Amino acid sequence: MALHVRGVILPDDEVRDLWLVGDRVSFTPVPAATTVSTGGFVLPGLVDAHCHIGIAPGGAPVSGIDEVRALAAIDREAGVLALRDAGSPYPYGELDDAPEMPRLARAGRHVAPPRRYLRDIGAEVPAEDVAAEVTRQASAGNGWVKLVGDWIDRGEGDLAPAWDAATLAGAVEAAHAAGARITTHVFAEESVATLVAAGVDSVEHGTGLSGDVIAEMARRGTALVPTMINIETFDGIAAAAESKFPVYAAHMRRLQANFPALVADAYDAGVPIYVGSDAGGGIDHGLAAAEMLMLHERAGMPVDAVLAAGSWGARAWLGFPGLVEGGLADLVVYDTDPRTDLRVLRAPSRIVLRGRVVR
Ligand SMILES: [Zn+2]
């Protein structure tokens, strides 16, 4: 059964008719198709390019596959039709093509240094085992590997790199040899410089960016997923750590304060930026639209760029073609133009995923 939609298709900005036939988009009329929307503004769905559907609220691994489905459903109902899981302690590869699931780009478990990451989440390995673990996690995921690039070193009382440059070079090489892209959790200045130089494909958070590192990312085409919602939590992390780790607390506060301007600089320099909420654990799912609003209001990214970063641009980056002939049959419709007010993104009037009406 085919579906028919008429509306202003973004980013083309034209009123068009399109048909969804099975899981594909077509611009060739299909007689007897069911019309499901006849007005408004049509996007190929929002994207949350950094979330975790294998981590339960509170931060423990999910209890099972049904909880993975339930967390993904919160995103789907918010119009998020593609997501990148940036590290899951729970394997759920059997859901990759499930009809109810948003498109999934997945890392396996975080590859983390011993006792220097969230408890029970990462595959914790010493430096000499990182490359082998990256290979293992590349096959557990479906195209991405996630490396923990830095974390607090309790002995030093501050953020410190997780790995040296040679270990990172080996990790990047192992990921690419396995056909995966590699991304990294990183907050601090020194760590992000080393990771970008090692050739990671994407930087998550990236609060320690400098002008030089931004220029290097632009040159290499390294992506940035700022997760501004997550960075807003740094003052709470700092307050909790203050009495034991005052240097770390001050560092986290400084990183938070400087961050919106760095995202603006990265955008201006031409670094590819994508929307990620870091949902899972302490952050709720379904917040891609909220992150998009922050990229506009706090980092000054133009509305068109924010829409690309949280929809068609991010889909292209993750390998999920949008509203083009032969593209994947996902779309959201908004009654009014999100380019005039991004808050519209919170209230889709129609959601279609994999050629089926969600609502
Ligand atoms: Zn994360």
Short mmCIF file of C-alpha atoms and ligand atoms in Angstrom, two decimals:
data_model
loop_
_atom_site.label_atom_id
_atom_site.label_comp_id
_atom_site.label_asym_id
_atom_site.label_seq_id
_atom_site.Cartn_x
_atom_site.Cartn_y
_atom_site.Cartn_z
CA MET A 1 0.00 0.00 0.00
CA ALA A 2 1.31 3.44 -0.98
CA LEU A 3 0.97 6.76 0.88
CA HIS A 4 0.68 10.20 -0.70
CA VAL A 5 1.85 13.50 0.83
CA ARG A 6 1.60 17.03 -0.55
CA GLY A 7 3.39 19.97 1.04
CA VAL A 8 6.40 22.25 1.00
CA ILE A 9 9.32 19.84 0.83
CA LEU A 10 12.41 21.08 2.64
CA PRO A 11 15.14 21.93 1.93
CA ASP A 12 13.96 22.30 -1.69
CA ASP A 13 11.27 24.79 -0.62
CA GLU A 14 8.78 23.70 -3.27
CA VAL A 15 5.22 22.48 -2.98
CA ARG A 16 5.36 18.94 -4.28
CA ASP A 17 3.55 15.65 -4.19
CA LEU A 18 5.44 12.60 -3.11
CA TRP A 19 4.55 8.98 -2.68
CA LEU A 20 5.86 6.42 -0.23
CA VAL A 21 5.92 2.98 -1.74
CA GLY A 22 7.00 0.36 0.73
CA ASP A 23 10.11 1.86 2.32
CA ARG A 24 10.96 4.18 -0.60
CA VAL A 25 10.17 7.73 -1.73
CA SER A 26 8.89 8.30 -5.27
CA PHE A 27 7.86 11.40 -7.17
CA THR A 28 5.95 9.32 -9.72
CA PRO A 29 2.20 9.33 -8.99
CA VAL A 30 0.81 6.12 -7.57
CA PRO A 31 -2.92 5.74 -8.29
CA ALA A 32 -5.02 4.66 -5.31
CA ALA A 33 -2.39 5.79 -2.81
CA THR A 34 -3.77 6.92 0.56
CA THR A 35 -3.31 10.66 1.09
CA VAL A 36 -2.05 11.26 4.63
CA SER A 37 -1.15 14.99 4.51
CA THR A 38 -1.99 17.83 2.12
CA GLY A 39 -0.35 20.91 3.58
CA GLY A 40 2.42 22.17 5.77
CA PHE A 41 6.17 21.70 5.67
CA VAL A 42 7.72 18.31 5.12
CA LEU A 43 11.11 17.15 6.45
CA PRO A 44 12.68 13.68 6.31
CA GLY A 45 12.37 13.44 10.11
CA LEU A 46 14.58 14.84 12.84
CA VAL A 47 17.87 13.17 13.80
CA ASP A 48 19.41 12.69 17.21
CA ALA A 49 23.02 12.02 16.25
CA HIS A 50 24.13 11.37 19.81
CA CYS A 51 21.93 9.44 22.19
CA HIS A 52 21.94 6.15 24.05
CA ILE A 53 18.96 3.80 23.88
CA GLY A 54 20.85 1.06 25.71
CA ILE A 55 21.26 3.18 28.88
CA ALA A 56 18.26 3.49 31.17
CA PRO A 57 17.18 6.68 32.94
CA GLY A 58 19.52 6.97 35.91
CA GLY A 59 22.53 5.60 34.05
CA ALA A 60 22.45 1.81 34.37
CA PRO A 61 22.31 -0.48 31.34
CA VAL A 62 18.73 -1.11 30.15
CA SER A 63 16.95 -4.11 31.63
CA GLY A 64 16.27 -5.69 28.23
CA ILE A 65 15.21 -5.26 24.63
CA ASP A 66 11.76 -3.91 25.50
CA GLU A 67 13.32 -0.98 27.33
CA VAL A 68 15.43 -0.23 24.23
CA ARG A 69 12.21 -0.17 22.19
CA ALA A 70 10.47 2.06 24.74
CA LEU A 71 13.31 4.62 24.80
CA ALA A 72 13.47 4.72 20.99
CA ALA A 73 9.68 5.20 20.91
CA ILE A 74 10.03 8.46 22.85
CA ASP A 75 12.28 9.78 20.08
CA ARG A 76 10.04 8.45 17.32
CA GLU A 77 6.95 10.14 18.81
CA ALA A 78 8.91 13.42 18.82
CA GLY A 79 9.57 13.06 15.08
CA VAL A 80 13.14 11.75 15.51
CA LEU A 81 13.29 9.14 12.77
CA ALA A 82 17.03 8.47 12.72
CA LEU A 83 19.43 8.23 15.59
CA ARG A 84 23.03 7.45 16.24
CA ASP A 85 23.58 5.47 19.41
CA ALA A 86 26.90 6.74 20.72
CA GLY A 87 27.63 3.71 22.86
CA SER A 88 25.46 0.96 24.32
CA PRO A 89 26.26 -1.51 27.11
CA TYR A 90 23.30 -3.61 25.90
CA PRO A 91 23.43 -5.32 22.48
CA TYR A 92 20.26 -4.89 20.41
CA GLY A 93 21.44 -5.44 16.84
CA GLU A 94 18.30 -7.48 16.06
CA LEU A 95 16.33 -4.19 16.08
CA ASP A 96 18.27 -2.62 13.18
CA ASP A 97 15.47 -3.19 10.67
CA ALA A 98 12.50 -3.44 13.03
CA PRO A 99 9.53 -1.50 11.64
CA GLU A 100 8.90 0.47 14.84
CA MET A 101 12.50 1.64 15.27
CA PRO A 102 13.98 4.89 13.98
CA ARG A 103 16.88 4.33 11.56
CA LEU A 104 19.80 3.19 13.67
CA ALA A 105 23.46 4.07 13.37
CA ARG A 106 25.07 2.31 16.30
CA ALA A 107 28.33 2.00 18.15
CA GLY A 108 28.91 -1.06 20.32
CA ARG A 109 30.07 -0.48 23.88
CA HIS A 110 32.18 2.55 24.71
CA VAL A 111 35.86 1.62 24.67
CA ALA A 112 37.09 3.11 27.95
CA PRO A 113 40.17 3.14 30.18
CA PRO A 114 39.96 0.97 33.33
CA ARG A 115 37.87 2.56 36.13
CA ARG A 116 37.75 5.92 34.40
CA TYR A 117 34.27 5.99 32.92
CA LEU A 118 30.66 5.53 33.99
CA ARG A 119 30.29 2.29 35.92
CA ASP A 120 29.11 -0.78 33.96
CA ILE A 121 28.83 1.13 30.67
CA GLY A 122 32.13 0.78 28.83
CA ALA A 123 34.34 -2.09 27.74
CA GLU A 124 37.29 -1.13 29.95
CA VAL A 125 40.69 -2.08 28.54
CA PRO A 126 44.34 -1.11 29.03
CA ALA A 127 46.06 0.82 26.25
CA GLU A 128 47.70 -2.24 24.72
CA ASP A 129 44.27 -3.84 24.14
CA VAL A 130 42.51 -0.79 22.67
CA ALA A 131 42.97 -1.66 18.98
CA ALA A 132 41.67 -5.21 19.47
CA GLU A 133 38.71 -3.94 21.50
CA VAL A 134 37.92 -1.35 18.81
CA THR A 135 37.82 -4.18 16.26
CA ARG A 136 35.49 -6.16 18.54
CA GLN A 137 33.16 -3.19 19.15
CA ALA A 138 33.10 -2.33 15.44
CA SER A 139 31.48 -5.69 14.79
CA ALA A 140 29.09 -5.23 17.74
CA GLY A 141 27.91 -1.92 16.26
CA ASN A 142 26.72 -1.24 12.72
CA GLY A 143 29.18 1.33 11.49
CA TRP A 144 30.46 3.30 14.48
CA VAL A 145 32.93 2.86 17.30
CA LYS A 146 32.88 5.05 20.41
CA LEU A 147 36.06 5.80 22.29
CA VAL A 148 36.20 7.55 25.67
CA GLY A 149 38.83 10.21 24.98
CA ASP A 150 39.10 11.74 28.42
CA TRP A 151 37.62 11.60 31.90
CA ILE A 152 38.51 12.75 35.37
CA ASP A 153 41.79 11.34 36.65
CA ARG A 154 41.13 11.21 40.38
CA GLY A 155 44.87 11.10 41.13
CA GLU A 156 45.42 14.35 39.23
CA GLY A 157 42.13 15.86 40.32
CA ASP A 158 41.32 17.07 36.82
CA LEU A 159 40.28 15.89 33.38
CA ALA A 160 43.08 13.94 31.72
CA PRO A 161 43.47 12.16 28.38
CA ALA A 162 42.50 8.50 28.37
CA TRP A 163 45.12 7.43 25.82
CA ASP A 164 48.40 8.54 24.28
CA ALA A 165 48.75 9.49 20.60
CA ALA A 166 50.12 6.09 19.51
CA THR A 167 47.18 4.25 21.10
CA LEU A 168 44.76 6.63 19.41
CA ALA A 169 46.41 6.14 16.03
CA GLY A 170 46.01 2.38 16.48
CA ALA A 171 42.35 2.80 17.47
CA VAL A 172 41.54 4.91 14.42
CA GLU A 173 43.34 2.47 12.15
CA ALA A 174 41.51 -0.52 13.66
CA ALA A 175 38.10 1.13 13.30
CA HIS A 176 38.69 2.10 9.69
CA ALA A 177 40.11 -1.33 8.86
CA ALA A 178 36.85 -2.80 10.20
CA GLY A 179 34.83 -0.48 7.95
CA ALA A 180 33.58 1.64 10.87
CA ARG A 181 33.82 5.31 11.69
CA ILE A 182 35.18 6.25 15.10
CA THR A 183 33.93 8.96 17.40
CA THR A 184 35.02 10.09 20.79
CA HIS A 185 33.71 11.47 24.04
CA VAL A 186 35.99 14.38 24.87
CA PHE A 187 35.81 17.45 27.10
CA ALA A 188 39.33 18.83 27.69
CA GLU A 189 41.69 20.92 25.55
CA GLU A 190 44.71 18.62 25.28
CA SER A 191 42.64 15.50 24.65
CA VAL A 192 40.59 16.93 21.81
CA ALA A 193 43.70 18.23 20.03
CA THR A 194 45.32 14.77 20.19
CA LEU A 195 42.14 12.98 19.08
CA VAL A 196 41.56 15.21 16.07
CA ALA A 197 45.20 14.85 15.04
CA ALA A 198 44.82 11.06 15.33
CA GLY A 199 42.06 11.20 12.70
CA VAL A 200 38.81 10.47 14.53
CA ASP A 201 35.77 10.98 12.30
CA SER A 202 33.67 12.82 14.84
CA VAL A 203 34.06 14.67 18.12
CA GLU A 204 31.32 14.41 20.77
CA HIS A 205 30.94 17.41 23.13
CA GLY A 206 34.28 19.03 22.24
CA THR A 207 34.20 21.65 24.99
CA GLY A 208 37.99 22.01 24.87
CA LEU A 209 38.20 23.12 21.24
CA SER A 210 40.70 25.83 20.35
CA GLY A 211 40.95 27.92 17.19
CA ASP A 212 43.75 25.67 15.93
CA VAL A 213 41.80 22.46 16.52
CA ILE A 214 38.70 23.94 14.90
CA ALA A 215 40.79 24.83 11.84
CA GLU A 216 42.17 21.29 11.75
CA MET A 217 38.68 19.78 11.99
CA ALA A 218 37.49 21.99 9.14
CA ARG A 219 40.48 20.92 7.05
CA ARG A 220 39.91 17.22 7.73
CA GLY A 221 36.11 17.35 7.64
CA THR A 222 35.90 16.05 11.23
CA ALA A 223 32.34 16.37 12.49
CA LEU A 224 31.29 18.00 15.77
CA VAL A 225 28.24 16.92 17.77
CA PRO A 226 28.16 19.56 20.51
CA THR A 227 25.38 18.09 22.73
CA MET A 228 24.66 21.52 24.20
CA ILE A 229 21.97 20.02 26.45
CA ASN A 230 24.62 17.85 28.09
CA ILE A 231 27.06 20.75 28.52
CA GLU A 232 24.36 22.63 30.47
CA THR A 233 24.74 19.96 33.17
CA PHE A 234 28.43 20.79 33.81
CA ASP A 235 27.70 23.22 36.65
CA GLY A 236 25.80 20.46 38.45
CA ILE A 237 28.72 18.04 37.92
CA ALA A 238 31.08 20.74 39.19
CA ALA A 239 28.99 21.39 42.29
CA ALA A 240 28.94 17.68 43.17
CA ALA A 241 32.72 17.38 42.68
CA GLU A 242 33.71 20.68 44.27
CA SER A 243 34.79 19.53 47.72
CA LYS A 244 36.99 16.64 46.54
CA PHE A 245 38.15 17.95 43.16
CA PRO A 246 38.10 21.76 43.11
CA VAL A 247 40.43 22.05 40.09
CA TYR A 248 38.22 19.72 38.07
CA ALA A 249 35.10 21.63 39.16
CA ALA A 250 36.58 24.95 38.07
CA HIS A 251 37.70 23.40 34.78
CA MET A 252 34.20 22.06 34.04
CA ARG A 253 32.64 25.45 34.77
CA ARG A 254 35.14 27.18 32.49
CA LEU A 255 34.46 24.70 29.68
CA GLN A 256 30.71 25.26 30.02
CA ALA A 257 31.01 29.04 29.99
CA ASN A 258 33.19 29.13 26.88
CA PHE A 259 31.29 26.53 24.89
CA PRO A 260 28.57 28.38 22.96
CA ALA A 261 31.16 30.73 21.44
CA LEU A 262 33.31 27.75 20.39
CA VAL A 263 30.37 26.11 18.63
CA ALA A 264 29.77 29.40 16.83
CA ASP A 265 33.46 29.51 15.82
CA ALA A 266 33.31 25.91 14.59
CA TYR A 267 30.25 26.67 12.50
CA ASP A 268 31.90 29.79 11.04
CA ALA A 269 35.03 27.78 10.20
CA GLY A 270 33.01 25.22 8.25
CA VAL A 271 33.17 22.29 10.68
CA PRO A 272 30.24 19.91 9.96
CA ILE A 273 27.96 20.15 13.00
CA TYR A 274 25.14 17.72 13.85
CA VAL A 275 22.38 17.64 16.43
CA GLY A 276 22.79 15.32 19.40
CA SER A 277 21.03 15.50 22.76
CA ASP A 278 23.06 12.87 24.67
CA ALA A 279 19.78 11.36 25.86
CA GLY A 280 20.11 8.23 27.97
CA GLY A 281 21.17 8.15 31.60
CA GLY A 282 20.62 11.64 32.95
CA ILE A 283 19.04 13.27 29.88
CA ASP A 284 15.55 12.55 28.57
CA HIS A 285 14.86 11.22 25.08
CA GLY A 286 12.88 13.20 22.54
CA LEU A 287 14.91 16.41 22.89
CA ALA A 288 16.41 16.78 19.42
CA ALA A 289 14.19 19.83 18.76
CA ALA A 290 15.33 21.40 22.04
CA GLU A 291 18.98 20.90 21.04
CA MET A 292 18.25 22.51 17.67
CA LEU A 293 16.79 25.54 19.40
CA MET A 294 19.91 25.82 21.57
CA LEU A 295 22.22 25.66 18.56
CA HIS A 296 20.33 28.61 17.13
CA GLU A 297 19.78 30.68 20.26
CA ARG A 298 23.00 29.98 22.17
CA ALA A 299 25.53 29.30 19.40
CA GLY A 300 23.96 31.57 16.79
CA MET A 301 23.73 28.97 14.03
CA PRO A 302 21.38 30.14 11.27
CA VAL A 303 18.01 28.39 11.14
CA ASP A 304 18.65 26.71 7.78
CA ALA A 305 21.95 25.31 9.07
CA VAL A 306 20.29 24.04 12.25
CA LEU A 307 17.59 22.30 10.22
CA ALA A 308 20.22 20.60 8.06
CA ALA A 309 22.20 19.63 11.19
CA GLY A 310 19.12 18.04 12.75
CA SER A 311 17.47 16.56 9.69
CA TRP A 312 18.57 16.04 6.09
CA GLY A 313 22.25 16.89 6.61
CA ALA A 314 22.57 14.51 9.55
CA ARG A 315 20.71 11.80 7.66
CA ALA A 316 23.13 12.13 4.75
CA TRP A 317 26.06 11.94 7.17
CA LEU A 318 24.68 8.77 8.75
CA GLY A 319 23.78 7.17 5.41
CA PHE A 320 19.98 7.50 5.47
CA PRO A 321 18.81 9.25 2.28
CA GLY A 322 15.85 11.59 2.73
CA LEU A 323 13.12 13.00 0.50
CA VAL A 324 14.68 12.29 -2.87
CA GLU A 325 13.68 9.78 -5.52
CA GLY A 326 14.47 6.37 -4.05
CA GLY A 327 15.11 7.83 -0.58
CA LEU A 328 13.89 6.17 2.61
CA ALA A 329 10.18 6.52 3.43
CA ASP A 330 10.46 8.66 6.57
CA LEU A 331 8.91 12.10 7.00
CA VAL A 332 7.48 14.56 9.46
CA VAL A 333 5.03 17.34 8.64
CA TYR A 334 4.72 20.64 10.50
CA ASP A 335 1.71 22.94 10.07
CA THR A 336 3.85 26.07 9.96
CA ASP A 337 7.30 26.83 8.62
CA PRO A 338 10.10 25.76 11.01
CA ARG A 339 12.39 28.23 9.22
CA THR A 340 10.44 31.10 10.72
CA ASP A 341 10.32 29.57 14.21
CA LEU A 342 12.23 26.44 15.23
CA ARG A 343 9.84 25.87 18.14
CA VAL A 344 7.45 24.47 15.54
CA LEU A 345 9.66 21.34 15.57
CA ARG A 346 8.23 20.32 18.94
CA ALA A 347 4.80 19.61 17.43
CA PRO A 348 4.77 17.53 14.25
CA SER A 349 1.29 17.15 12.74
CA ARG A 350 2.14 13.91 10.94
CA ILE A 351 4.89 11.31 11.37
CA VAL A 352 5.62 8.53 8.89
CA LEU A 353 8.40 6.02 9.56
CA ARG A 354 9.51 3.28 7.13
CA GLY A 355 6.42 3.94 4.99
CA ARG A 356 3.97 3.52 7.89
CA VAL A 357 1.96 6.23 9.62
CA VAL A 358 3.09 6.64 13.23
CA ARG A 359 0.50 9.35 13.87
ZN ZN B 1 26.78 10.21 25.24
#
